[in-house]
Amino acid sequence: MGSARQIEGRRPGSVRTHALVFSVVATSLGTVSCGAAAPVAQKAVAQAPARATTAPPFPVTRAAPDKGDRPVPAGLAALRSELDRAVATLGKADPPVHNLTYTVTLHEDEQLSAAYGAIEGEGHHEQRSLDVDLRVGAAAFDSSHSSRRIAPVRGHWDSLPLDDTDPLAARQVAWNATDRAYKDAVERFVSLKNQREVQAEDEDKSADFSTEAPARYIGEPAPPLGIDVVAWKPRLRALSAKFEGEKDIHESHVALSASRRTRWFLSSEGTMVQYGTRAYRLVVTASTQADDGMPLGLFKSFEAWTPAGLPNDAAVEASIAEMTTNLKALRRAPLAEPFTGPAILEGRAAGVFFHEVIGHRLEAHRLRSDGDGQTFGKKLDQQVMPAFLSLYDDPTLVSLGDTELNGYYLFDDEGVLAQRAPLIDSGVLKGFLFGRTPARGFVHSNGHGRRQEGRPLVARQGNLVLEPSETVPVATLRARLVARVTKKKRERSRSGFRLGALGGAATLPQTVLRAERPRSPQSRLLAETQRCDDLAVAVEARALQIVQQTASFRDEPEQAASRVVVLQVGLEVLCKVADALRNEGNLDLGRARVGLVRTELTDELGLLLGVQRHETVDSPVFRFFRWRRSIGRRAAASIGA
């Protein structure tokens, strides 16, 4: 674990941290929904007997499209005509268009926000947008081909009229956007062809575009939002007022957002799709700042498909109380030592961990990009996880238990029917998430082509589900963690963490065990001082290296050398101050002084780096520096704390 804050002692405590690096002891079932707004939801597996047993099936709700034989809207029919006209014309151009798609999204959003008992903002927004995706060349090699030497494919987005009273207006917008997309695609295709003639062949010889059966589905448009803004205002005022009087909480908000989307998708292959969704979110955020300046923030998000699915006020108030307690604890928590060791991931932390570390690495468009790490590119049919874990992504899941999942969708953004994608089976890698960009011998989409309006299409997760074949009770899992921790021989490693909650982009772990005895304020200051001493040594070595490598400065020699002396004297003062404060045992003052001096030294080193030029070691500047450094050391020795 990187720099972190934690409450010392044997009992569980709070931790605030910049980064976490850990070995996973075990994990419970986690699900990550990655829809248009990338919400997160998860469901913990039910407790099993004390010994590891086969995990019981968990309740899920899936959805499938109906017949989808409703009448085609007038606006959709107009854009169909325009797309057919464009393909008939540009399909004969040089180079020809081999695939053209239009994606239309009607947005309607309602937002309401409150802070400290008052409404601070509200808004209603409606917009209809058009995304054009156009490929020139052929499916085997087209303008979308990935290359780090050529600028990536750009999105082509424009606004459409909100209604369909004038079909010609929508066709005019589509014509302009298609023209821009074609010109960009031709320019990129020519560059790719020129590059292909002089560079080595690609290792992956997959085509650039897959062949899929056309789909026709005219579903219901999204129903009205149905949100009572007038009734929600007093509720948000009352909820946000719960933070009043909390002097340790510097900022807090309670916000409600409601959105509905109706999407049309048209392709030159004959696909025509309409479907609609609604989503509701209630978010509570709060933030503070530790005494040493570290910003601290937590949030709680409630997701639902309908207004009735949002929580009642009692549930939100309980979350606010928990958030306030945690922030106060984090604000007082000292900086933890660097840590590498065992941890338990559960709930939201487990879901986000697998979403970020594994899920994104399994998105197949990365396999075609030479700018990506391609972590799992050559590990197909190899063991990549423990044998008791399997992983799949299923956007057809509407809910997991009583948790609604926002990663649900009927069709992806390339008009392909959503479907379950097996990824890892009993620890062995079996597949990837595909849109219509083939890779590594996979030639078809599995319904995971996704896009944000205005951006290119990529492969993305829907509902990523981690499924264990064996489970143990939480108490047993924790006992295993404690047993592993107590076997550690090195004192600084005798810790374990249980990670279950998240605060913003940071992780909020819980200390399960501190095997060593609680440290005194003096010993904690000693550890802080040691880190400052280490920094002083590193800074001094870097300063010496800089001067050894330089021969002249943009400043006069004496001015440049004086900066070096200030740096050296500051380091000596830092050590003197830290020693005195350690003896006094004044932890708060020590941390403040050490942080101040450390910041000043970093700034001074930055100035030194900014004025350097090349010179030999025997230069007058370097000799002057050595002489002034000896004076600086003698001067620092006479400075008291």
XYZ file of C-alpha atoms in Angstrom:
641
model
C 0.000 0.000 0.000
C 1.295 3.455 -0.774
C 1.028 6.503 1.456
C -2.000 6.002 3.702
C -3.683 7.202 6.870
C -4.879 4.842 9.541
C -5.974 4.644 13.137
C -3.560 2.519 15.144
C -4.468 -0.341 17.440
C -5.778 -3.868 17.433
C -9.355 -2.886 16.770
C -10.628 -2.168 13.250
C -9.995 1.403 12.173
C -10.231 3.774 9.244
C -7.560 4.262 6.638
C -7.059 7.041 4.142
C -4.805 6.200 1.272
C -3.393 7.359 -2.051
C -2.748 3.896 -3.511
C -3.212 0.255 -2.611
C -1.131 -2.734 -3.683
C -2.207 -6.001 -2.134
C -2.360 -9.746 -2.525
C -5.920 -11.049 -2.514
C -6.689 -13.635 0.158
C -10.245 -14.263 -1.023
C -13.152 -12.320 -2.424
C -16.905 -12.454 -2.320
C -19.170 -12.266 -5.352
C -19.051 -8.825 -6.955
C -20.870 -7.323 -9.919
C -19.944 -4.142 -11.746
C -22.445 -2.426 -14.010
C -20.812 -0.283 -16.670
C -23.587 1.452 -18.561
C -23.578 4.837 -20.244
C -23.101 6.542 -16.893
C -20.856 3.753 -15.551
C -22.762 3.099 -12.302
C -21.713 0.322 -9.960
C -23.780 -2.296 -8.183
C -22.975 -5.535 -6.445
C -24.483 -8.333 -4.349
C -22.601 -10.331 -1.711
C -22.987 -14.074 -1.871
C -25.019 -15.665 0.919
C -23.132 -17.212 3.839
C -22.320 -20.895 3.530
C -21.335 -23.492 6.122
C -17.994 -23.087 7.901
C -16.153 -25.315 5.420
C -15.780 -24.323 1.810
C -18.751 -25.625 -0.136
C -20.182 -25.280 -3.611
C -21.640 -21.804 -3.939
C -25.447 -21.743 -4.155
C -26.944 -20.084 -7.251
C -27.849 -16.469 -6.707
C -31.174 -15.011 -7.890
C -30.998 -13.057 -11.141
C -33.517 -11.416 -13.440
C -32.823 -11.388 -17.178
C -34.599 -9.621 -19.999
C -35.018 -10.279 -23.707
C -36.534 -8.104 -26.421
C -40.154 -8.646 -27.447
C -41.252 -8.948 -31.084
C -40.337 -5.330 -31.758
C -42.826 -4.956 -34.602
C -44.123 -1.456 -33.823
C -44.517 1.160 -36.582
C -41.336 2.924 -37.709
C -41.271 6.563 -36.461
C -41.267 9.235 -39.162
C -37.864 10.597 -38.125
C -36.299 7.144 -38.249
C -37.763 6.554 -41.708
C -36.334 9.886 -42.930
C -32.844 9.033 -41.718
C -33.162 5.582 -43.301
C -33.761 7.281 -46.634
C -30.783 9.587 -46.168
C -28.473 6.720 -45.195
C -29.531 4.695 -48.244
C -28.914 7.711 -50.502
C -25.437 8.294 -48.978
C -24.415 4.646 -49.392
C -25.624 4.578 -52.998
C -23.435 7.600 -53.754
C -20.354 7.030 -51.599
C -20.323 3.291 -52.224
C -19.200 4.118 -55.775
C -16.570 6.665 -54.692
C -12.837 6.023 -54.584
C -12.165 4.737 -52.000
C -15.667 3.348 -51.468
C -17.694 3.308 -48.260
C -18.243 -0.266 -47.120
C -20.203 0.460 -43.944
C -22.211 3.447 -42.703
C -24.255 3.734 -39.507
C -26.364 6.450 -37.861
C -27.013 6.468 -34.112
C -29.620 8.913 -32.811
C -30.067 9.502 -29.084
C -32.870 11.538 -27.543
C -31.824 12.728 -24.085
C -34.021 14.128 -21.364
C -32.444 14.889 -17.995
C -33.781 16.334 -14.750
C -31.342 17.397 -12.040
C -31.854 18.725 -8.533
C -29.210 19.470 -5.899
C -29.287 20.673 -2.285
C -26.723 21.649 0.340
C -27.172 22.466 4.042
C -30.948 22.638 3.846
C -31.226 24.750 0.690
C -31.744 23.980 -2.995
C -28.539 25.024 -4.775
C -29.369 24.044 -8.327
C -31.959 22.534 -10.614
C -32.229 22.034 -14.322
C -34.046 20.335 -17.147
C -32.292 19.481 -20.412
C -33.432 17.889 -23.654
C -31.357 17.143 -26.740
C -31.330 14.857 -29.750
C -27.915 13.939 -31.142
C -26.591 12.099 -34.187
C -23.417 9.986 -34.321
C -22.086 8.947 -37.727
C -19.717 5.991 -38.099
C -18.312 5.516 -41.589
C -15.705 3.072 -42.891
C -13.992 3.178 -46.276
C -12.073 0.310 -47.848
C -13.183 -3.245 -47.163
C -13.987 -5.279 -44.069
C -10.563 -6.937 -44.182
C -8.739 -3.580 -44.102
C -10.518 -0.274 -43.642
C -10.122 3.242 -42.299
C -10.652 2.117 -38.691
C -7.436 0.031 -38.640
C -5.469 0.737 -35.463
C -2.029 2.360 -35.718
C -0.063 4.322 -33.158
C 1.605 6.334 -35.938
C -1.679 7.687 -37.285
C -4.231 9.735 -35.363
C -7.049 7.602 -33.933
C -10.531 7.500 -35.427
C -12.560 10.557 -34.486
C -16.209 10.681 -33.530
C -18.603 12.664 -35.762
C -21.435 14.132 -33.744
C -24.104 16.735 -34.419
C -27.397 17.960 -32.951
C -30.726 17.051 -34.511
C -34.108 18.809 -34.189
C -36.040 17.591 -31.147
C -39.134 16.671 -33.148
C -39.868 15.100 -36.525
C -42.063 17.850 -37.979
C -39.466 18.621 -40.668
C -37.792 15.403 -41.937
C -35.717 17.424 -44.397
C -33.970 19.243 -41.522
C -32.812 15.941 -39.985
C -31.615 14.708 -43.382
C -29.633 17.920 -43.891
C -27.799 17.430 -40.565
C -27.073 13.806 -41.436
C -25.769 14.781 -44.894
C -23.305 17.308 -43.421
C -22.075 14.909 -40.735
C -21.667 12.088 -43.282
C -19.667 14.332 -45.586
C -17.249 15.251 -42.772
C -16.935 11.610 -41.706
C -16.164 10.484 -45.258
C -13.422 13.064 -45.768
C -11.762 12.139 -42.468
C -12.036 8.410 -43.232
C -10.481 8.833 -46.683
C -7.550 10.814 -45.278
C -6.910 8.197 -42.626
C -7.323 5.289 -45.057
C -4.758 6.722 -47.467
C -2.275 7.201 -44.611
C -2.861 3.625 -43.453
C -2.273 2.232 -46.955
C 0.971 4.182 -47.313
C 2.147 2.984 -43.928
C 1.210 -0.602 -44.704
C 3.535 -0.646 -47.714
C 6.647 0.197 -45.680
C 6.116 -1.441 -42.303
C 6.163 -5.047 -41.114
C 2.952 -7.082 -41.210
C 0.660 -7.010 -38.202
C 1.021 -9.947 -35.842
C -2.777 -10.201 -35.589
C -4.106 -10.565 -39.132
C -7.782 -10.363 -38.143
C -10.144 -8.343 -40.315
C -11.054 -4.814 -39.241
C -14.821 -5.414 -39.261
C -16.964 -8.448 -38.542
C -19.961 -9.710 -40.472
C -23.153 -9.864 -38.402
C -26.767 -10.649 -39.219
C -28.883 -7.458 -39.583
C -31.383 -6.833 -36.784
C -34.780 -5.177 -36.959
C -36.404 -4.202 -33.691
C -38.764 -1.289 -33.078
C -39.297 -1.236 -29.315
C -41.090 1.227 -27.096
C -39.495 4.656 -26.724
C -38.520 5.618 -23.197
C -41.578 6.565 -21.106
C -41.782 10.014 -19.425
C -39.488 10.579 -16.460
C -42.373 10.678 -13.998
C -40.312 12.476 -11.360
C -42.162 14.859 -9.009
C -39.663 17.712 -8.670
C -41.942 19.693 -6.348
C -42.184 16.766 -3.914
C -38.451 16.042 -4.059
C -37.314 19.558 -3.156
C -38.327 19.419 0.538
C -36.898 15.900 0.785
C -33.515 17.014 -0.520
C -33.558 20.068 1.746
C -34.200 17.887 4.780
C -31.563 15.313 3.820
C -28.873 17.877 3.062
C -29.615 19.632 6.376
C -28.297 16.551 8.211
C -24.784 17.887 7.602
C -25.536 21.174 9.360
C -23.497 21.721 12.499
C -20.810 19.250 11.462
C -17.801 21.560 11.594
C -15.443 18.813 10.421
C -17.372 18.426 7.147
C -16.254 21.204 4.815
C -18.592 20.538 1.900
C -21.591 18.310 1.283
C -24.316 17.840 -1.325
C -27.363 15.671 -1.932
C -28.316 15.417 -5.603
C -31.045 13.699 -7.590
C -30.742 12.976 -11.300
C -33.273 11.372 -13.622
C -32.649 10.564 -17.265
C -34.354 8.859 -20.133
C -32.861 7.826 -23.457
C -34.540 6.755 -26.676
C -32.030 5.444 -29.190
C -32.275 4.718 -32.906
C -29.648 2.717 -34.766
C -29.441 2.375 -38.560
C -26.822 0.614 -40.668
C -26.083 0.156 -44.358
C -26.431 -3.604 -43.759
C -30.149 -3.168 -43.052
C -30.200 -3.003 -39.242
C -32.940 -0.757 -37.780
C -33.358 -0.620 -34.006
C -35.304 1.525 -31.546
C -35.291 1.069 -27.775
C -35.645 3.250 -24.687
C -34.390 3.276 -21.086
C -34.791 5.318 -17.907
C -32.397 5.640 -14.972
C -32.527 7.397 -11.602
C -29.719 8.199 -9.221
C -29.560 9.760 -5.755
C -26.039 10.757 -4.713
C -24.726 11.963 -1.358
C -21.245 13.487 -1.281
C -19.218 14.958 1.556
C -15.631 16.099 1.892
C -13.174 17.442 4.421
C -9.446 18.011 4.762
C -6.931 16.515 7.144
C -4.663 18.720 9.230
C -1.771 18.034 6.868
C -3.797 19.188 3.845
C -4.854 15.836 2.381
C -8.337 16.183 0.777
C -10.813 13.518 1.867
C -14.110 12.733 0.190
C -16.807 10.067 0.364
C -19.925 9.420 -1.646
C -22.922 7.131 -1.626
C -24.909 6.439 -4.772
C -28.366 4.851 -5.018
C -29.411 3.555 -8.466
C -32.849 2.575 -9.764
C -34.748 1.975 -13.005
C -37.900 3.700 -11.685
C -38.577 6.511 -9.184
C -40.151 3.933 -6.854
C -36.843 2.062 -6.715
C -35.018 4.931 -4.987
C -34.462 4.567 -1.213
C -36.626 6.110 1.462
C -35.355 8.986 3.606
C -34.445 6.731 6.535
C -31.991 4.753 4.390
C -30.374 7.927 3.060
C -30.116 9.419 6.551
C -28.364 6.279 7.769
C -25.838 6.611 4.940
C -25.266 10.274 5.818
C -24.611 9.385 9.453
C -22.166 6.644 8.439
C -20.419 8.956 5.991
C -20.035 11.662 8.644
C -18.566 9.194 11.136
C -16.108 7.822 8.606
C -14.941 11.256 7.468
C -14.303 12.356 11.046
C -12.282 9.216 11.672
C -10.309 9.666 8.460
C -9.602 13.294 9.284
C -7.952 12.282 12.564
C -6.180 9.228 11.177
C -2.364 9.515 10.927
C -0.382 8.620 7.853
C 0.088 4.848 7.636
C 3.369 3.238 6.726
C 3.860 1.706 3.253
C 2.237 -1.716 3.241
C 2.278 -4.817 1.061
C 0.306 -7.732 2.414
C -2.933 -9.723 2.473
C -6.377 -8.194 2.080
C -10.013 -9.222 1.794
C -12.050 -7.544 -0.937
C -15.806 -7.545 -0.618
C -18.859 -5.741 -1.949
C -18.210 -2.576 -3.912
C -14.435 -2.747 -3.463
C -14.335 -6.251 -4.955
C -16.483 -5.184 -7.901
C -14.441 -2.099 -8.724
C -11.153 -3.988 -8.311
C -12.097 -6.606 -10.904
C -13.707 -3.999 -13.154
C -10.511 -1.938 -13.308
C -7.780 -4.574 -13.054
C -9.297 -7.360 -15.179
C -12.460 -6.137 -16.893
C -10.852 -3.324 -18.884
C -7.947 -5.598 -19.844
C -10.436 -8.010 -21.444
C -11.963 -5.415 -23.787
C -10.962 -6.747 -27.204
C -10.381 -3.454 -29.014
C -7.233 -3.126 -26.878
C -5.870 -6.297 -28.487
C -5.737 -4.463 -31.827
C -4.082 -1.352 -30.414
C -0.291 -1.338 -30.293
C -0.577 1.496 -27.782
C -2.207 -0.768 -25.172
C -0.435 -3.220 -22.874
C -2.512 -6.222 -24.100
C -2.123 -7.880 -20.714
C -4.105 -11.000 -21.614
C -3.472 -10.991 -25.365
C -1.474 -14.232 -25.418
C -2.981 -15.953 -22.378
C -6.007 -17.608 -23.958
C -6.665 -21.035 -22.382
C -4.142 -20.283 -19.637
C -4.697 -20.006 -15.894
C -5.047 -16.322 -14.974
C -7.067 -16.569 -11.727
C -7.610 -19.085 -8.918
C -9.525 -22.169 -10.030
C -12.510 -21.424 -7.780
C -13.259 -18.136 -9.614
C -15.100 -17.590 -12.904
C -15.879 -14.326 -14.661
C -18.468 -13.402 -17.266
C -20.222 -10.306 -18.548
C -23.964 -10.373 -19.089
C -25.764 -7.169 -20.162
C -29.091 -9.039 -20.215
C -29.115 -9.047 -16.385
C -31.706 -6.578 -15.092
C -31.132 -7.312 -11.409
C -29.026 -9.425 -9.110
C -31.113 -10.335 -6.090
C -32.804 -7.089 -5.108
C -30.092 -4.908 -6.689
C -30.985 -3.294 -10.014
C -28.086 -3.210 -12.485
C -27.516 -0.233 -14.735
C -25.281 -2.262 -17.055
C -28.390 -3.800 -18.620
C -29.205 -3.174 -22.299
C -31.049 -4.988 -25.116
C -28.803 -4.070 -28.055
C -25.288 -2.725 -28.048
C -24.360 0.481 -29.870
C -23.538 -1.409 -33.086
C -27.014 -2.924 -33.363
C -25.950 -6.377 -32.111
C -28.211 -8.215 -29.675
C -26.835 -8.177 -26.113
C -25.568 -11.558 -24.931
C -23.633 -13.212 -22.148
C -19.867 -13.319 -22.785
C -17.885 -16.030 -20.918
C -14.469 -14.612 -19.988
C -12.790 -16.805 -17.376
C -13.914 -20.325 -16.525
C -12.512 -21.901 -13.342
C -9.553 -19.534 -13.512
C -8.789 -20.186 -17.218
C -9.098 -17.364 -19.757
C -11.698 -18.286 -22.387
C -12.647 -15.074 -24.177
C -12.859 -11.303 -24.439
C -15.478 -8.583 -24.763
C -16.074 -7.887 -28.453
C -17.759 -5.278 -30.546
C -17.438 -5.651 -34.297
C -13.642 -5.443 -34.306
C -12.287 -9.034 -34.550
C -9.079 -10.083 -32.784
C -7.026 -13.166 -31.879
C -9.086 -15.576 -33.969
C -12.486 -14.326 -32.719
C -14.453 -13.179 -35.752
C -17.858 -12.176 -34.343
C -19.229 -9.617 -31.893
C -20.681 -10.761 -28.583
C -22.776 -7.624 -28.186
C -20.355 -5.394 -26.273
C -19.738 -2.563 -28.769
C -20.403 0.571 -26.724
C -20.024 4.296 -27.139
C -20.412 7.613 -25.429
C -22.122 10.170 -27.657
C -19.555 11.930 -29.815
C -16.845 9.312 -29.306
C -15.741 6.279 -31.342
C -17.123 2.813 -30.680
C -15.123 0.487 -28.411
C -15.688 -2.774 -26.527
C -16.989 -2.162 -23.010
C -18.285 -4.052 -20.001
C -21.985 -4.288 -19.192
C -22.610 -6.303 -16.012
C -19.314 -7.931 -15.060
C -19.991 -10.848 -12.694
C -17.356 -12.601 -10.594
C -18.669 -16.018 -9.556
C -16.964 -18.310 -7.002
C -17.496 -22.066 -7.077
C -16.704 -22.281 -3.347
C -17.647 -19.991 -0.491
C -16.946 -19.695 3.236
C -18.601 -17.554 5.919
C -17.278 -14.044 6.414
C -16.057 -14.943 9.906
C -14.013 -17.856 8.526
C -12.538 -15.696 5.807
C -11.526 -13.090 8.351
C -9.978 -15.754 10.595
C -7.857 -16.898 7.636
C -6.660 -13.346 7.121
C -5.725 -12.999 10.778
C -3.870 -16.321 10.681
C -1.883 -15.224 7.661
C -1.052 -11.877 9.246
C 0.210 -13.434 12.488
C 2.659 -15.609 10.530
C 4.460 -12.529 9.244
C 7.934 -12.134 10.711
C 8.694 -8.553 9.757
C 6.960 -6.112 12.068
C 5.993 -3.537 9.468
C 4.231 -6.193 7.382
C 2.136 -7.633 10.189
C -1.079 -6.033 9.046
C -4.090 -7.084 7.033
C -6.866 -5.118 5.398
C -10.514 -5.661 4.698
C -11.694 -3.470 1.836
C -15.389 -3.005 1.387
C -16.289 0.647 0.771
C -15.143 3.349 -1.618
C -14.837 7.084 -1.220
C -14.889 8.763 -4.626
C -11.944 7.404 -6.585
C -10.160 6.392 -3.380
C -10.525 3.188 -1.427
C -11.679 3.180 2.181
C -10.209 0.028 3.747
C -10.706 -1.173 7.287
C -7.818 -2.291 9.483
C -8.480 -5.879 10.576
C -5.377 -6.498 12.651
C -2.298 -4.651 13.801
C -0.060 -7.413 15.142
C 2.436 -4.992 16.701
C 1.629 -2.958 19.808
C 0.155 0.520 19.299
C 2.884 3.097 18.755
C 3.279 6.188 20.886
C 3.111 9.698 19.415
C 6.898 9.885 19.750
C 7.409 6.694 17.755
C 5.009 7.863 15.061
C 6.868 11.149 14.777
C 10.090 9.185 14.581
C 8.679 7.285 11.587
C 7.611 10.577 10.005
C 11.058 12.021 10.642
C 12.698 8.988 9.070
C 10.741 9.564 5.893
C 11.901 13.179 5.916
C 15.489 12.053 6.471
C 15.168 9.706 3.503
C 13.836 12.573 1.411
C 16.691 14.799 2.563
C 19.261 12.245 1.465
C 17.567 11.823 -1.912
C 17.284 15.576 -2.477
C 20.894 16.165 -1.459
C 22.106 13.420 -3.797
C 20.024 14.836 -6.645
C 21.339 18.348 -6.017
C 24.917 17.100 -6.034
C 24.254 15.184 -9.254
C 22.822 18.281 -10.901
C 25.780 20.451 -9.959
C 28.265 17.777 -11.020
C 26.652 17.681 -14.439
C 26.475 21.443 -14.947
C 29.054 24.053 -15.873
C 27.116 27.297 -16.056
C 23.731 28.720 -15.108
C 21.425 31.260 -16.639
C 21.859 33.176 -13.374
C 25.195 34.512 -12.173
C 27.353 31.792 -10.555
C 26.953 33.194 -7.050
C 23.149 33.363 -7.376
C 22.952 29.789 -8.605
C 25.276 28.511 -5.922
C 23.301 30.411 -3.304
C 20.212 28.424 -4.256
C 22.171 25.232 -3.681
C 23.285 26.521 -0.282
C 19.706 27.365 0.674
C 18.764 23.818 -0.225
C 21.558 22.325 1.864
C 20.921 24.561 4.889
C 17.230 23.762 4.698
C 17.974 20.048 4.859
C 20.102 20.558 7.956
C 17.393 22.662 9.578
C 14.817 19.994 8.771
C 16.831 17.361 10.620
C 17.384 19.720 13.565
C 13.701 20.618 13.837
C 12.571 17.007 13.521
C 14.995 15.845 16.243
C 13.828 18.506 18.661
C 10.145 17.866 18.004
C 10.670 14.127 18.351
C 12.139 14.691 21.796
C 9.251 16.974 22.721
C 6.730 14.398 21.466
C 4.635 17.116 19.816
C 3.216 15.050 16.943
C 0.862 17.672 15.481
C 3.455 20.437 15.477
C 6.064 18.051 14.157
C 3.933 16.985 11.235
C 3.079 20.584 10.351
C 6.701 21.778 10.544
C 8.043 18.800 8.648
C 5.450 19.213 5.906
C 6.201 22.924 5.573
C 9.951 22.483 5.316
C 9.561 19.547 2.952
C 7.397 21.658 0.620
C 9.872 24.532 0.677
C 12.734 22.171 -0.140
C 10.855 20.662 -3.053
C 10.164 24.145 -4.458
C 13.803 25.132 -4.038
C 14.971 22.023 -5.840
C 12.571 22.873 -8.662
C 14.195 26.311 -8.993
C 17.601 24.682 -9.085
C 16.521 22.325 -11.848
C 15.077 25.233 -13.809
C 18.326 27.234 -14.051
C 20.844 24.504 -14.799
C 23.159 24.325 -17.810
C 25.997 22.011 -18.721
C 29.448 22.507 -17.153
C 32.391 20.384 -15.964
C 32.904 19.171 -12.417
C 35.980 21.411 -12.060
C 34.101 24.556 -12.970
C 34.239 27.624 -10.692
C 30.530 27.187 -9.963
C 31.018 23.678 -8.645
C 34.070 24.666 -6.546
C 32.086 27.600 -5.161
C 29.215 25.264 -4.312
C 31.484 22.903 -2.343
C 32.925 25.810 -0.389
C 29.487 27.317 0.394
C 28.099 23.899 1.316
C 30.694 23.507 4.030
C 29.778 26.970 5.334
C 26.094 26.017 5.192
C 26.642 22.915 7.272
C 28.475 24.879 9.958
C 25.688 27.480 9.932
C 22.993 24.848 10.221
C 24.701 23.273 13.194
C 24.213 26.501 15.133
C 20.484 26.779 14.368
C 18.147 25.655 17.158
C 14.701 24.132 16.866
